[in-house]
mmCIF file of C-alpha atoms in Angstrom:
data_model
loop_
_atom_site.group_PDB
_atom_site.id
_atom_site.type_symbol
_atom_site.label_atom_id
_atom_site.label_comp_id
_atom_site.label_asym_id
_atom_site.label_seq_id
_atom_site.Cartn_x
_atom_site.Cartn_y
_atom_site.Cartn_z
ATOM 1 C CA UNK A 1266 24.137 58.989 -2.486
ATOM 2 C CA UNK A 1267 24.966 56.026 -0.381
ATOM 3 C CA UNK A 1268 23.503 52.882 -0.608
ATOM 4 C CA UNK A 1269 21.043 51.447 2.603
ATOM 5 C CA UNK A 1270 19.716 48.024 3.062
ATOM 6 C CA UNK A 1271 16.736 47.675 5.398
ATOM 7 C CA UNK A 1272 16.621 44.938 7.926
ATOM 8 C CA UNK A 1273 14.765 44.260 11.630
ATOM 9 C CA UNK A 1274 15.813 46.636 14.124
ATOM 10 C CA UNK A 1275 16.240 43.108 16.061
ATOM 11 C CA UNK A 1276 18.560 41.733 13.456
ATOM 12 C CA UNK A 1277 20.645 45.203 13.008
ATOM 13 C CA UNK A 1278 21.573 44.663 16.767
ATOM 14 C CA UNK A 1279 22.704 41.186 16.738
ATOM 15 C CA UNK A 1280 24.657 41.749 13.427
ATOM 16 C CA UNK A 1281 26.408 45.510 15.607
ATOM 17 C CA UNK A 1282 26.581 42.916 18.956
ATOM 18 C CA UNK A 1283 28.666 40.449 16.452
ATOM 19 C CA UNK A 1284 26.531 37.760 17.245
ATOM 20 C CA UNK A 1285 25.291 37.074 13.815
ATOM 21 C CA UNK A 1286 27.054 37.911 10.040
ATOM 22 C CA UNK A 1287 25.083 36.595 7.991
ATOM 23 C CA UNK A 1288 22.055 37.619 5.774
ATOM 24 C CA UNK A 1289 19.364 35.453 4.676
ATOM 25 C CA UNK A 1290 16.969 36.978 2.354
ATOM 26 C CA UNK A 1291 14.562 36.690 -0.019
ATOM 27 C CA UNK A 1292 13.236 39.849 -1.246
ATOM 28 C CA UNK A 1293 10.239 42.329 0.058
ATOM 29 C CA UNK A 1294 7.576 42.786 -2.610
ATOM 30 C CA UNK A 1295 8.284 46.270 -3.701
ATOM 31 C CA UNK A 1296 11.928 44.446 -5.434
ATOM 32 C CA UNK A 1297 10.950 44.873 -8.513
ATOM 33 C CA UNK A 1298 10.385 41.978 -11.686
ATOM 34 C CA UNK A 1299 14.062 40.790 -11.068
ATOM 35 C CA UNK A 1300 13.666 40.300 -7.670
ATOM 36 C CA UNK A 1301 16.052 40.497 -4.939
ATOM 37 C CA UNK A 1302 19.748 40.196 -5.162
ATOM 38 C CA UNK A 1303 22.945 41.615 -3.459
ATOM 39 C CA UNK A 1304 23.528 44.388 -5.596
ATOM 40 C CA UNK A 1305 25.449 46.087 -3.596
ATOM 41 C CA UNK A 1306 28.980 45.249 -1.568
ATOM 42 C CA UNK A 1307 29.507 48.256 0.637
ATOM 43 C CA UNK A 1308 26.092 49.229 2.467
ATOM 44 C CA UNK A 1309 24.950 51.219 5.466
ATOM 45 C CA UNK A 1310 22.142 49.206 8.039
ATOM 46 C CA UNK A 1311 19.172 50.733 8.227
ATOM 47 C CA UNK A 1312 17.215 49.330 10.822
ATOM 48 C CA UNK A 1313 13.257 49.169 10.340
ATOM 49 C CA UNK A 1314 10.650 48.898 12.767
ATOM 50 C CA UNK A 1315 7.627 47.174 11.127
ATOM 51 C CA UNK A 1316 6.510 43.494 11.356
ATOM 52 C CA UNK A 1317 6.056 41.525 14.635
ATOM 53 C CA UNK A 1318 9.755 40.862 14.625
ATOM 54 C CA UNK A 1319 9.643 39.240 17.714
ATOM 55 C CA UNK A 1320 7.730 36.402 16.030
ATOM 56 C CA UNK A 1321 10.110 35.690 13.966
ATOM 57 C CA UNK A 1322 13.246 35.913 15.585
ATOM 58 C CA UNK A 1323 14.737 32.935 18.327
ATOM 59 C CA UNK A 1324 16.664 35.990 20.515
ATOM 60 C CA UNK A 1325 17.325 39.734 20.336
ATOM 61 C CA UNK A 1326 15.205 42.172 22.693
ATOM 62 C CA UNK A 1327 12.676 43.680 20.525
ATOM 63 C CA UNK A 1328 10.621 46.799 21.581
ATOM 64 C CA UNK A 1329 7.580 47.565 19.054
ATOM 65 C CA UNK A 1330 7.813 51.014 17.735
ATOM 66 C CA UNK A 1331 5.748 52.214 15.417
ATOM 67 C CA UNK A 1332 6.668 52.374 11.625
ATOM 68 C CA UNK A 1333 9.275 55.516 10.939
ATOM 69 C CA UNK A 1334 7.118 58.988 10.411
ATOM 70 C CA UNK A 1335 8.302 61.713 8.314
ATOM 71 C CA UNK A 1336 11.169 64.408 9.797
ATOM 72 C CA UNK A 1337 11.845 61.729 12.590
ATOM 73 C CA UNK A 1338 15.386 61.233 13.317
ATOM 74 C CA UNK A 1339 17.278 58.312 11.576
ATOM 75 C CA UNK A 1340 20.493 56.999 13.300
ATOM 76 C CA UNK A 1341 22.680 55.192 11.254
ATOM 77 C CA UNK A 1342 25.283 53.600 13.337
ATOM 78 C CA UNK A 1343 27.074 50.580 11.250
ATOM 79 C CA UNK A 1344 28.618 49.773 7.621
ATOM 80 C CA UNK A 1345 28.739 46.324 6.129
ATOM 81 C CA UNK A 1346 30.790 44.829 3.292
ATOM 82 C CA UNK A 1347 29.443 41.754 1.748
ATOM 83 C CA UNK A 1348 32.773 39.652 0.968
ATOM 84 C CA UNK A 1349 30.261 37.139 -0.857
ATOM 85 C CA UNK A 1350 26.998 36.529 -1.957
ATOM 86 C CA UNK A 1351 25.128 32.901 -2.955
ATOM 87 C CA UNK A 1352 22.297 31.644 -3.929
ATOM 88 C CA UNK A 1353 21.394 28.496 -1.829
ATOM 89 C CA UNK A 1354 19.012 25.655 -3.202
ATOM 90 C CA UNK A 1355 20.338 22.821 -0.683
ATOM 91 C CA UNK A 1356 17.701 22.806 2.373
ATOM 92 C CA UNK A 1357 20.699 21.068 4.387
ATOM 93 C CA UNK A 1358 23.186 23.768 3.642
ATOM 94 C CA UNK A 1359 20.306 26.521 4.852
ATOM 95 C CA UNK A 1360 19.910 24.635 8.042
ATOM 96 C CA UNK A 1361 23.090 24.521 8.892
ATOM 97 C CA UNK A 1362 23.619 28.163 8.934
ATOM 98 C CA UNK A 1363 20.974 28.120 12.089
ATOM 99 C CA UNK A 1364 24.435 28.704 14.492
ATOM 100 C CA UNK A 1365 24.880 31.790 12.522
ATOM 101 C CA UNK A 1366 21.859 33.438 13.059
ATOM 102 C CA UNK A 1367 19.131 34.677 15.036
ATOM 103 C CA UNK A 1368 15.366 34.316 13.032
ATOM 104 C CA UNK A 1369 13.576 30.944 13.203
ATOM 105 C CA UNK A 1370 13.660 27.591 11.239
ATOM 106 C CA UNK A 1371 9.977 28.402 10.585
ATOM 107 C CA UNK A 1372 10.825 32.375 9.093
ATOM 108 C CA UNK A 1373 13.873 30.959 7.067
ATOM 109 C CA UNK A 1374 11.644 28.022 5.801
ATOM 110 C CA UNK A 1375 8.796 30.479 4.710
ATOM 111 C CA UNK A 1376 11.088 32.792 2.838
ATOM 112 C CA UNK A 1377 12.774 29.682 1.200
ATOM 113 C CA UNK A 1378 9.841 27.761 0.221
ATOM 114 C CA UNK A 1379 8.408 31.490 -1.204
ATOM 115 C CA UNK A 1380 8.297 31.562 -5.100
ATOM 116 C CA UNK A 1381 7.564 35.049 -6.638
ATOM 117 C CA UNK A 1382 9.530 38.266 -7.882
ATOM 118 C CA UNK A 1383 11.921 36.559 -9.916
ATOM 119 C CA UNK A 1384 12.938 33.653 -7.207
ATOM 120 C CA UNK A 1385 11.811 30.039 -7.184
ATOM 121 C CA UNK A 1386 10.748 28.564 -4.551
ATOM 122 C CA UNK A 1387 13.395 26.212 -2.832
ATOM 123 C CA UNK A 1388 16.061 28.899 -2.738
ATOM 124 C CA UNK A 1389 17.491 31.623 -0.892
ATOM 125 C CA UNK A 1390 19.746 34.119 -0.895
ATOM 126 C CA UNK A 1391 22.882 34.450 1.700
ATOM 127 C CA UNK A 1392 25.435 36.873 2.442
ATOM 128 C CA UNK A 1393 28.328 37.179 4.661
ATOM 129 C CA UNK A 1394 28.794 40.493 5.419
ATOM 130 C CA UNK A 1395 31.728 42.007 7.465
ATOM 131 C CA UNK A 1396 30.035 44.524 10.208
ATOM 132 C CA UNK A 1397 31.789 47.593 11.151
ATOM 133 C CA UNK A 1398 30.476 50.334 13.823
ATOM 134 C CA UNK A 1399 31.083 54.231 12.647
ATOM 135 C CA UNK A 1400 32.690 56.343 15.333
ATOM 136 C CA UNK A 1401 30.052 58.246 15.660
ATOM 137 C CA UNK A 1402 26.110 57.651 14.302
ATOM 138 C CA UNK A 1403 24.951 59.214 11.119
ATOM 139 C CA UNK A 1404 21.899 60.988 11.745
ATOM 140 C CA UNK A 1405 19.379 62.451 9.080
ATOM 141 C CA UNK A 1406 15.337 62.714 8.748
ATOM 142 C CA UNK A 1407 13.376 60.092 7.361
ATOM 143 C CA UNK A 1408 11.639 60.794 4.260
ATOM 144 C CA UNK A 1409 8.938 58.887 2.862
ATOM 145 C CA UNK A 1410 10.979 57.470 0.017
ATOM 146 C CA UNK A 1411 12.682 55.026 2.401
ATOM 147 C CA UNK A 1412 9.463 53.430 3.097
ATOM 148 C CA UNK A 1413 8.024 50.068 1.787
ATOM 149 C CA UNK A 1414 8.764 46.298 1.826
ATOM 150 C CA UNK A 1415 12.142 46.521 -0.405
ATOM 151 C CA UNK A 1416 15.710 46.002 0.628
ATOM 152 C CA UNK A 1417 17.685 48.737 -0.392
ATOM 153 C CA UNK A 1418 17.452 52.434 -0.446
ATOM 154 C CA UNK A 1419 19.287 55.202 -1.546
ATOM 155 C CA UNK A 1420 20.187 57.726 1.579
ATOM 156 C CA UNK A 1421 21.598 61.159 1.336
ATOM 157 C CA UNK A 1422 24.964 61.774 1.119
ATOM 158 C CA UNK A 1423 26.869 60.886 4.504
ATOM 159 C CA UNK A 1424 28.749 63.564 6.043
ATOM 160 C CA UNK A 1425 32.175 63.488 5.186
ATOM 161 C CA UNK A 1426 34.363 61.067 7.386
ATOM 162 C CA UNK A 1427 31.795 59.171 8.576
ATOM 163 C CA UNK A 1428 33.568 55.754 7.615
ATOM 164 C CA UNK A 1429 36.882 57.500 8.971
ATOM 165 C CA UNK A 1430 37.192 55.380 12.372
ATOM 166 C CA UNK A 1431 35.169 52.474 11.705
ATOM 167 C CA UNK A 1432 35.817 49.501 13.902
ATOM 168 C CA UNK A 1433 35.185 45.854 13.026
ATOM 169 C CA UNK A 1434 32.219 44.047 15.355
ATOM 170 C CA UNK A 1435 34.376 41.136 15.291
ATOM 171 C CA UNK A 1436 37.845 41.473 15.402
ATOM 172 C CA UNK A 1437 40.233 39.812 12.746
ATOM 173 C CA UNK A 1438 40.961 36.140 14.367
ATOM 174 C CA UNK A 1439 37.636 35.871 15.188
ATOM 175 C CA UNK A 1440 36.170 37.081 11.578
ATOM 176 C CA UNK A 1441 38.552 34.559 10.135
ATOM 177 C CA UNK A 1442 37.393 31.556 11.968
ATOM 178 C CA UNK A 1443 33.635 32.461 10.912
ATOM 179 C CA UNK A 1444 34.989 33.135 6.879
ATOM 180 C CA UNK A 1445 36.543 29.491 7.204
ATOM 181 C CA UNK A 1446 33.379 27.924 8.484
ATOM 182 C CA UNK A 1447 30.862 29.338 5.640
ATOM 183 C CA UNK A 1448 33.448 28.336 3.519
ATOM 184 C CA UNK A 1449 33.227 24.742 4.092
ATOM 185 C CA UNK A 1450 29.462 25.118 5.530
ATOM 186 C CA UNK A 1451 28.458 26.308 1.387
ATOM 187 C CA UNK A 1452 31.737 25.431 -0.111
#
């Protein structure tokens, strides 16, 4: 099984376009007592289509599609490592990520002033996640099981080689400028 973590369609395509790599979340309320957390360091996108996402988000062309139906085609078309993981508390330090991303102050203020599922309110949860786009897109029917307001899922088994050929969003300089500004961004 591989591991997916759901997220806007609007957000999958700036993190493929390389214009954001960061994650700021929270947690959906199907996350369990625990809550939400990073579990997971090596994860495929997969991109969801419910929620007024263009509400939320300060750029990205959204087109509303309705919710994912059973037997409809997935396509799966990037991988992500997550070379860290925090936990922020510092309003300042979440506000300064707003370069680095494309939702709202208002959507990144709700989820951090949210308190529930094993997170206090005042915090939230960040990511930097290095992007990659498969040579060719992963395709396999939805199933039910994938649905919900929770972060991760487990997908089937991707056909073999389909991480052979990956290629970086942003290429190595670049990544390495961005990894040195979080760094002294949330220390």
């Amino acid at each position: 099984m591989a591991n997916g973590f759901k997220e806007w369609q609007v957000v999958c395509d700036a993190l493929a376009s390389g214009r954001q790599s960061i994650i700021l979340r929270k947690g959906g309320i199907h996350e369990g007592r625990a809550g939400f957390s990073f579990a997971e360091e090596s994860f495929f996108l997969f991109p969801t289509r419910f929620h007024n996402q263009d509400q939320f988000v300060r750029e990205g062309e959204v087109v509303a599609q309705p919710e994912w139906t059973d037997g409809e085609t997935v396509g799966i078309t990037h991988h992500c490592e997550a070379l860290w993981a925090k936990t922020l508390s510092d309003w300042d330090q979440v506000a300064a990520l707003e370069p680095y991303h494309i939702w709202t102050e208002e959507t990144i203020r709700q989820r951090f002033d949210w308190e529930g599922k094993g997170m206090a309110s005042g915090s939230i949860h960040v990511a930097l996640l290095r992007v990659s786009k498969l040579a060719q897109p992963w395709e396999f029917p939805y199933e039910a099981k994938y649905g919900g307001c929770r972060s991760w899922v487990k997908l089937p088994e991707p056909p073999e080689g389909t991480r052979a050929g990956t290629e970086p969003v942003l290429g190595d300089d670049c990544f390495s400028t961005l990894f040195a500004k979080m760094e002294e961004l949330l220390g």
